[in-house]
Amino acid sequence: MQTQDYSLKEMMAIMAAREIKDGDIVFAGTGISMLAATAAKNINAPNCVIFFETGAIDSIIEELPLAVADPRVMYWSASNTGLLEAFATMQNRITGDRVIAILGAAQIDKYGNLNTTAIGDYHLPETRFSGSGGGCDVASFVPRCIAFMQHEKRKFVEKLDYLTSPGQLQGSGSREAAGLRPGGVNVVITNMAVMRMDSASGEMYLDQYYPGVTPETILDNMQFSVNISQAKQARPPTETELKTLRQKCDPQRLILG
Amino acid sequence: MQTQDYSLKEMMAIMAAREIKDGDIVFAGTGISMLAATAAKNINAPNCVIFFETGAIDSIIEELPLAVADPRVMYWSASNTGLLEAFATMQNRITGDRVIAILGAAQIDKYGNLNTTAIGDYHLPETRFSGSGGGCDVASFVPRCIAFMQHEKRKFVEKLDYLTSPGQLQGSGSREAAGLRPGGVNVVITNMAVMRMDSASGEMYLDQYYPGVTPETILDNMQFSVNISQAKQARPPTETELKTLRQKCDPQRLILG
Amino acid sequence: MNGDTSKVMSIEMAVSRFMSDGAHISIGGFTLNRNPMAAVYEIIRQGFKELHVYAHSNGTGVDELIGAGCVDKLEIAYAGNGKTAATCIRFRKAVQEGTLKVEDYSNFMMSLRFLAGAMGVPFMPTLSGFGSEITTIWGFSKEMRQADPKMADDKLLIMDNPFGIWGDASKVLLVPAINPDVTFVHVQKADTMGTCRIDGLTFADVEQVKASRQVVVSCEELVEPDDLREFPERNQIPFLHVSAVCHVPHGAYPTAVYRHYDYDSDYLRAYAAAAKDDSKFVTFQEKYLYGVQNHQSLLSLIGQERLDAIKADARTGYAVNMKRG
Amino acid sequence: MNGDTSKVMSIEMAVSRFMSDGAHISIGGFTLNRNPMAAVYEIIRQGFKELHVYAHSNGTGVDELIGAGCVDKLEIAYAGNGKTAATCIRFRKAVQEGTLKVEDYSNFMMSLRFLAGAMGVPFMPTLSGFGSEITTIWGFSKEMRQADPKMADDKLLIMDNPFGIWGDASKVLLVPAINPDVTFVHVQKADTMGTCRIDGLTFADVEQVKASRQVVVSCEELVEPDDLREFPERNQIPFLHVSAVCHVPHGAYPTAVYRHYDYDSDYLRAYAAAAKDDSKFVTFQEKYLYGVQNHQSLLSLIGQERLDAIKADARTGYAVNMKRG
C-alpha cells in the first residue's frame, strides 16, 4: 500500500470524478475541481456537461483553464453567456436539480458549512481569503455539492471563523428553516478520505479511507469527531483512470504538478 | 382654410414629429406613431433614436413596419435584443429620462389616463381591445408621452371603462402618491387639436387647434370640458415637411392611406 | 459533442409527447413574427383542450388556438396582430361571449414573469403599473387561484420599497413567476442537442424557454452541434433547456422569420376576414387546418408562388416591396 | 447613422473627464480576463483616490487599484486571480491592515445588484445566501450607510415570500441596486457611437454598463457604426448607454481578450511576486505604472516578443501551448 503509483491529487481527482453521473451538469471551479470534472467527462460520464459560473456551457477543455474566466473555457462551448445566466441555471429548479458542484474552502465544519472569507475577526482578519465568489450561491442552490479539502486540523474545525457557503447549517431541518432548499455540501473529498453527510442528521461521517490511511489518522487530523463505523477502504484509481487523467486531462501537469 | 393640401393624418404625424427633439430616444408603436417617429428622424431630429418595445434600437426604417415585431424594425439596427431590455431602458432613469413615447388608446380622460383594454364590464365586455401591450409600462416610466387620438365624444370620456395606462391619474400629486415617477401622457394629438396637461393640476387644456377647426367644435367632441383660454391656431405642415413625409417616410402610403 | 440525437423528432411526435389537455403552455414570437405555427396547428389538429396559455403579445398563434377552442384561460398583455387585426378577432369574440377567461398584464410584466420563472425566483419587481386597473381588477378570482396549485394566489402585489427610497422608488410592484408545462418556440437554427441560434429580435423567447418544464423547438435549419460551436456567443438557448428539436422549414408560416421569410399578409388578412364570421371561419379552418395533414401539406396548399413572394431579401432580411396593402 | 464621433477620445481624456476623487466605480471583466487595464492604469496615474469600487470577481484590475492606494471602500464577491493569486495579494494586505473597508457578497448577488441598477428597480430577489454570514455580518455599518446617500441603508434584506410558497420558496433575499458613477469596460469591437460587440463570455459587463451613469468603453478595434449593423443581434451594448469610446489595442493587457490575446502569466506572476513585499512592490509600480506615460508605453516596455507569445490562435481564441507554469 505504500508503493502506490499515484499521487494524492490524482486520487482526489478520480474520487470526485466517480461522484459524477452520466448526464449530470457539472459546476466546476478552478484547479483540481476542473480536473475532476474533465476526468469524469473523459472516463465515466461522457455526457456530463461541464459549466462555469462565468457563463460557459459544455466547453471543450483542450487545455486546462487556470481560472473560470480563462479563455480556455470559451472555446467550442454550446453557449457563452454571463454570470446571471450561469447562476440562474442553478437557482432554477428545472435545470438546477440536475447540477453537481465542486467547491473548495479554507475551513469546513461537521455540517459541511464552508469558510472561504476570513480567519480571525471579519473586520480585521488574521488571514483574509478571496471571499464567496459563486460558492455561497452554489451551496444555496445545488442539491449535490462536493467539497475538496486538505485533511488538516486547522481546516476541519469545530466552529468556522466565518460561514460563507451553507452546508447543512446546524443539521437536521435547519437548511429548510433558514429558507434554503435541500442541498449544499454532502460529500467531502480530502487527501485522506471521502466523507459524507448523514441525510437525517446532516452530520459528517467517514465513508471511505484511502489505502495506507487509517480512520484514526483521519480523526487525528480534525478538530471534531465523526462516525467511522461504516467506513471502508477506497478503491484506488485504475490504470485506465490514471492514464486518462494524466494524458488527456492535464498533459501539461498544470494542476497535477 | 378649407382648401388645405394635406390630410389630417399628415397633420397629426407632423404635429407629433415636432414634439420630438434632436437626440431624443423615441418609443414608437405601430401605425401613425411609427410614421411620426420616422418623420421626426427625417425632418427635425436627425439624431433622434427610434426604438421599439420588441428590443430593436435605432432601426433603419426603409419600409414602414406594420407591427413592432415586423422584420422591418430589425434591419440595420444598433442592437436587436428583446422585450426585457427595451422596457428596462425606459424603467432605468439614466436612459428612461431621455425617452419620448407615442401611444394610442380607445378612451382618454381629462388627466390623460388611457384605456386600451375594454368597453363595458371588464369581465364580460361590450367591446374588448388588445390590452396594455407595453402601454401601461411606457406610461409608467416615460417622462414625456404623446397620445394619438381621434377627437370623438366616445373617446374623450368623463370616466374610463378601464384605466390601462396611467396618465396624471387624478391630477396634482396623485402619480407620485400611487408610486409613479413624474411622466405619463402630457400631450394629446388628435385630428383636430393638440392638447396638453397642466403641469400643476394634471388637467388637459387646449393648446393648439388646427386650421379650420374652432375651439368650440373641439369641446363639442369631448365628454368633458377643458380650458381653451390659451389656445392658438396650429401652424400647418410646411411643404418640406409634407414632401419628406410623403416621399421618404411612407411612399407606399401604408399608413397615410 | 456526442451528437446525441434522441431529442430530434417530428413536430407531430413532440406535440403528442409533451402536450396534454389542461396543460399550461406558452409560445414564442411576437404578433406576426416567429410564432411556432407548425406546433400551434398540430396542437389544434391533435385536439388538445382546456389549455392555460401565457402570452405577452403572441398574436397570430394565440388567436388560432382560441379560434380552435383549445384555450380556457389566457394570461396576456396584448392580443393584437399589427395592421391585420388591431385586436385579435377570435380573442375578442371569445372574451365578449364569455367563453375565455382572461387575466391582463402588461408586456413588461409578462416578460418579467417569464424571467422570474427562468431565474428560479418567485417574483420580479417593477415600477410599472401603479394606478392602472391591471393592479386592481383581477380576471381570475382569488378563490379560483387558491383552488389551482398551478396559479399564484395573487395576480400581483404592491409593497413599500423595503430599501426606503433607494432606487428613487417609494413602492414596488411584484409579479409572480410563470413556469409553463411546455413552451414552443420556432428559431432559425437549432442543433441536434437543442442549442438554438436566433437571428433578429429574441422577444421573450429565451426567458420563456428557460422558465419551462418542457421545451419544444422547431427550426428552419437543423444542424450538427459542431456547426454552432465556433461562435457560442451567438447561441441564446443552450441545449440544457430543450426537450425536443423538430426540423420544420417554414414552421412559423404565416408569421415571419427574419432572414428567411416575411409574414404572409394575404393569409393573415384572409384569416382576419374569415374570423369575423363564424360560418366563414369554420370553412377557413376546414380548409387550412383540418383539411391538411401536417404543416407540409399546408405549405403545399399555400403553394410555392406565395412562398416565393414572401422570401426574405438577402440584404434586409425581409421581402422588399412585398405587397402588404 | 450620422457617425457622430463626439464620444471618441483618448483613454487619458475619458478618465480625466469622467473620474473624480471619491467616485463610485465598477470595472468589467472577470479575474484575468477582459479587465479594462488601460483605464485602470490611467486612473492610478492620474491619482484618483478614495474610490468606492463595486466588483464581482474583477481580480487583476481591482488589486492594482487597491495596490496603488486608490480604493477606500470595496463591495466584492471574489478577490482572487486564478492560479497566480488564490487571494489577491494587495487586497489581502489592505484588509488585514485595516486600510480597506470591505462589504462581502456572492458573485450572483453582485451580478443581481448590477442587474437591478440596469433595470431601474431598487432591488433584485434571490434564494441565495440564507444561513450564510454574508447575510448577518455587515462590513459597512448601518450608521455609515445612513450617512452616505450613495449607499443603501441595508446591505440586504430577507423577507417571507409574499406569494406564499409560490416558486417553492419560503423566503427571499433582496439585494439593493447599484448605480455606479462610472463603469469602465474593455471590448473587442466598438463603433464611434459607442455600440459594442463582445466575443466570448460577457461576464456581467452588460449589466454593469447599463447600471452606470457614465460609461467609458475601450476597445481593440474601433469601427464605423455601419460595420456593426449587418448583424445587430451580436451587439450586446447599444450606444445609448455609452459616454466615451477609446481605441486602445491591447487595452486589457495583462488580462486576456478572447480571439485577440491571452493573459500574460509572466506579468501576472511578476506582479504577484512583487505584491508580496512592500518595497519590491514600489519598485514594480515605479517601473510598470509610474515609469510609463501611457498604456502604449507600457506595451513598448513589455516588448513585442511577449505580445507575440500571448497572441491568440485563430482556431481557439487563446494562445495554444503558451507557457503558463
Coordinates of N, CA and C in Angstrom, one line a residue, chain D residues 226-317:
Chain D
D226 N -21.8 51.6 -39.3 CA -22.3 50.6 -40.3 C -21.6 49.3 -40.2
D227 N -20.4 49.2 -39.7 CA -19.7 47.9 -39.6 C -20.3 47.0 -38.6
L228 N -21.1 47.5 -37.7 CA -21.7 46.6 -36.7 C -23.2 46.4 -37.0
R229 N -23.7 46.9 -38.1 CA -25.2 46.9 -38.3 C -25.7 45.7 -39.0
E230 N -24.9 45.0 -39.7 CA -25.4 43.9 -40.5 C -25.9 42.8 -39.6
F231 N -25.3 42.6 -38.5 CA -25.8 41.6 -37.5 C -26.0 42.2 -36.1
P232 N -27.1 43.0 -36.0 CA -27.3 43.7 -34.7 C -27.5 42.8 -33.5
E233 N -27.9 41.6 -33.7 CA -28.1 40.6 -32.6 C -26.8 40.3 -31.9
R234 N -25.6 40.6 -32.6 CA -24.3 40.3 -31.9 C -23.8 41.5 -31.1
N235 N -24.5 42.6 -31.0 CA -24.1 43.8 -30.3 C -24.8 43.8 -28.9
Q236 N -24.1 43.5 -27.9 CA -24.7 43.4 -26.6 C -24.9 44.8 -25.9
I237 N -24.1 45.8 -26.3 CA -24.3 47.1 -25.7 C -24.7 48.1 -26.7
P238 N -25.9 48.6 -26.7 CA -26.3 49.7 -27.6 C -25.7 51.0 -27.2
F239 N -25.4 51.9 -28.1 CA -24.7 53.2 -27.9 C -25.4 54.1 -26.9
L240 N -26.7 53.9 -26.6 CA -27.4 54.7 -25.7 C -26.8 54.8 -24.3
H241 N -26.1 53.7 -23.9 CA -25.5 53.7 -22.6 C -24.1 54.2 -22.5
V242 N -23.5 54.6 -23.6 CA -22.0 54.8 -23.6 C -21.7 56.3 -23.7
S243 N -20.8 56.7 -22.8 CA -20.3 58.1 -22.8 C -19.1 58.4 -23.6
A244 N -18.1 57.4 -23.6 CA -16.9 57.6 -24.3 C -16.4 56.3 -24.9
V245 N -15.8 56.5 -26.0 CA -15.2 55.3 -26.7 C -13.7 55.6 -27.0
C246 N -12.9 54.7 -26.5 CA -11.4 54.9 -26.6 C -10.8 53.7 -27.3
H247 N -10.0 54.0 -28.4 CA -9.4 53.0 -29.1 C -8.0 52.6 -28.5
V248 N -8.0 51.5 -27.8 CA -6.8 51.1 -27.1 C -6.4 49.6 -27.4
P249 N -5.7 49.4 -28.4 CA -5.3 48.0 -28.7 C -4.5 47.4 -27.5
H250 N -4.7 46.2 -27.2 CA -4.1 45.6 -26.0 C -4.5 46.3 -24.7
G251 N -5.7 46.9 -24.8 CA -6.1 47.7 -23.6 C -6.5 46.9 -22.4
A252 N -6.6 45.6 -22.5 CA -6.9 44.7 -21.4 C -5.6 44.1 -20.8
Y253 N -4.5 44.3 -21.6 CA -3.2 43.6 -21.1 C -2.9 44.1 -19.7
P254 N -2.5 43.2 -18.8 CA -2.1 41.8 -19.0 C -3.2 40.8 -18.9
T255 N -4.5 41.2 -18.9 CA -5.5 40.2 -18.9 C -5.9 39.8 -20.3
A256 N -6.7 38.8 -20.5 CA -6.9 38.2 -21.8 C -8.1 38.9 -22.5
V257 N -8.0 38.9 -23.8 CA -9.2 39.3 -24.7 C -9.4 38.2 -25.7
Y258 N -10.5 37.5 -25.5 CA -10.8 36.3 -26.4 C -10.7 36.6 -27.8
R259 N -10.1 35.8 -28.6 CA -9.8 35.9 -30.0 C -8.8 37.0 -30.4
H260 N -8.2 37.7 -29.3 CA -7.2 38.7 -29.6 C -5.9 38.3 -29.0
Y261 N -5.9 38.1 -27.6 CA -4.7 37.7 -26.9 C -5.0 37.1 -25.6
D262 N -4.1 36.3 -25.1 CA -4.2 35.6 -23.8 C -3.8 36.5 -22.7
Y263 N -4.0 36.0 -21.5 CA -3.4 36.7 -20.3 C -1.9 36.5 -20.4
D264 N -1.1 37.4 -19.8 CA 0.3 37.3 -19.7 C 0.7 36.7 -18.3
S265 N 0.9 35.4 -18.3 CA 1.2 34.7 -17.0 C 2.5 35.3 -16.4
D266 N 3.4 35.6 -17.2 CA 4.7 36.1 -16.7 C 4.5 37.4 -16.0
Y267 N 3.7 38.3 -16.6 CA 3.4 39.6 -15.9 C 2.6 39.4 -14.6
L268 N 1.6 38.5 -14.7 CA 0.8 38.3 -13.5 C 1.5 37.7 -12.4
R269 N 2.5 36.8 -12.7 CA 3.3 36.2 -11.7 C 4.3 37.2 -11.1
A270 N 4.9 38.0 -12.0 CA 5.8 39.0 -11.5 C 5.1 40.0 -10.6
Y271 N 3.9 40.3 -11.0 CA 3.1 41.2 -10.1 C 2.8 40.6 -8.8
A272 N 2.4 39.3 -8.8 CA 2.1 38.6 -7.5 C 3.3 38.5 -6.7
A273 N 4.5 38.2 -7.3 CA 5.7 38.1 -6.5 C 6.1 39.4 -5.9
A274 N 6.0 40.5 -6.7 CA 6.3 41.8 -6.1 C 5.3 42.3 -5.1
A275 N 4.0 42.0 -5.3 CA 3.0 42.4 -4.4 C 3.1 41.9 -3.0
K276 N 3.9 40.8 -2.8 CA 4.0 40.2 -1.5 C 5.0 41.0 -0.6
D277 N 5.8 41.9 -1.2 CA 6.8 42.6 -0.5 C 6.6 44.1 -0.8
D278 N 6.4 44.9 0.3 CA 6.1 46.3 0.0 C 7.1 47.0 -0.8
S279 N 8.4 46.8 -0.5 CA 9.5 47.6 -1.2 C 9.6 47.1 -2.6
K280 N 9.5 45.8 -2.8 CA 9.5 45.2 -4.2 C 8.4 45.8 -5.0
F281 N 7.2 45.9 -4.3 CA 6.0 46.4 -5.0 C 6.2 47.8 -5.5
V282 N 6.8 48.6 -4.6 CA 7.1 50.0 -5.0 C 8.0 50.1 -6.3
T283 N 9.0 49.3 -6.3 CA 9.9 49.2 -7.4 C 9.1 48.7 -8.7
F284 N 8.2 47.7 -8.5 CA 7.4 47.2 -9.6 C 6.5 48.3 -10.1
Q285 N 5.9 49.0 -9.2 CA 5.0 50.1 -9.7 C 5.7 51.2 -10.3
E286 N 6.9 51.5 -9.8 CA 7.7 52.6 -10.4 C 8.0 52.2 -11.9
K287 N 8.3 51.0 -12.1 CA 8.7 50.6 -13.4 C 7.5 50.5 -14.4
Y288 N 6.5 49.8 -14.0 CA 5.4 49.5 -14.9 C 4.2 50.5 -14.9
L289 N 4.1 51.2 -13.8 CA 2.9 52.1 -13.7 C 3.3 53.5 -13.9
Y290 N 4.2 54.0 -12.9 CA 4.5 55.4 -12.9 C 5.6 55.7 -13.9
G291 N 6.4 54.7 -14.2 CA 7.6 54.9 -15.1 C 7.2 55.0 -16.6
V292 N 5.9 54.7 -16.9 CA 5.4 54.8 -18.3 C 4.4 55.9 -18.4
Q293 N 4.3 56.5 -19.6 CA 3.4 57.6 -19.7 C 2.0 57.2 -20.0
N294 N 1.9 56.1 -20.7 CA 0.5 55.6 -21.0 C 0.6 54.2 -21.4
H295 N -0.6 53.6 -21.8 CA -0.6 52.2 -22.0 C 0.3 51.8 -23.1
Q296 N 0.4 52.6 -24.1 CA 1.3 52.3 -25.3 C 2.7 52.2 -24.8
S297 N 3.1 53.0 -23.9 CA 4.5 53.0 -23.3 C 4.7 51.7 -22.5
L298 N 3.6 51.3 -21.8 CA 3.7 50.0 -21.0 C 3.9 48.9 -22.0
L299 N 3.2 48.9 -23.1 CA 3.3 47.8 -24.1 C 4.7 47.8 -24.7
S300 N 5.3 48.9 -25.0 CA 6.6 49.0 -25.5 C 7.6 48.4 -24.5
L301 N 7.4 48.7 -23.3 CA 8.3 48.2 -22.2 C 8.2 46.7 -22.1
I302 N 7.0 46.2 -22.2 CA 6.7 44.7 -22.2 C 7.4 44.1 -23.4
G303 N 7.3 44.7 -24.5 CA 8.0 44.3 -25.7 C 7.2 43.4 -26.7
Q304 N 7.5 43.5 -27.9 CA 6.7 42.8 -28.9 C 6.8 41.3 -28.8
E305 N 8.0 40.8 -28.3 CA 8.2 39.4 -28.2 C 7.1 38.8 -27.2
R306 N 6.9 39.5 -26.1 CA 6.0 38.9 -25.2 C 4.5 39.0 -25.7
L307 N 4.3 40.1 -26.4 CA 2.9 40.3 -27.0 C 2.7 39.2 -28.1
D308 N 3.7 38.9 -28.8 CA 3.6 37.8 -29.8 C 3.3 36.5 -29.1
A309 N 4.0 36.3 -28.0 CA 3.8 35.0 -27.3 C 2.4 34.8 -26.7
I310 N 1.7 35.9 -26.5 CA 0.3 35.7 -26.0 C -0.8 35.9 -27.0
K311 N -0.3 36.1 -28.3 CA -1.3 36.3 -29.4 C -2.2 35.1 -29.5
A312 N -3.5 35.4 -29.7 CA -4.5 34.3 -29.7 C -4.4 33.5 -31.0
D313 N -4.5 32.2 -30.9 CA -4.6 31.3 -32.0 C -5.9 31.5 -32.7
A314 N -5.9 31.5 -34.0 CA -7.1 31.8 -34.8 C -8.2 30.8 -34.5
R315 N -7.8 29.5 -34.3 CA -8.9 28.5 -34.1 C -9.5 28.6 -32.7
T316 N -8.6 28.6 -31.7 CA -9.2 28.5 -30.3 C -9.5 29.8 -29.6
G317 N -8.9 30.9 -30.1 CA -9.1 32.2 -29.4 C -8.2 32.5 -28.3

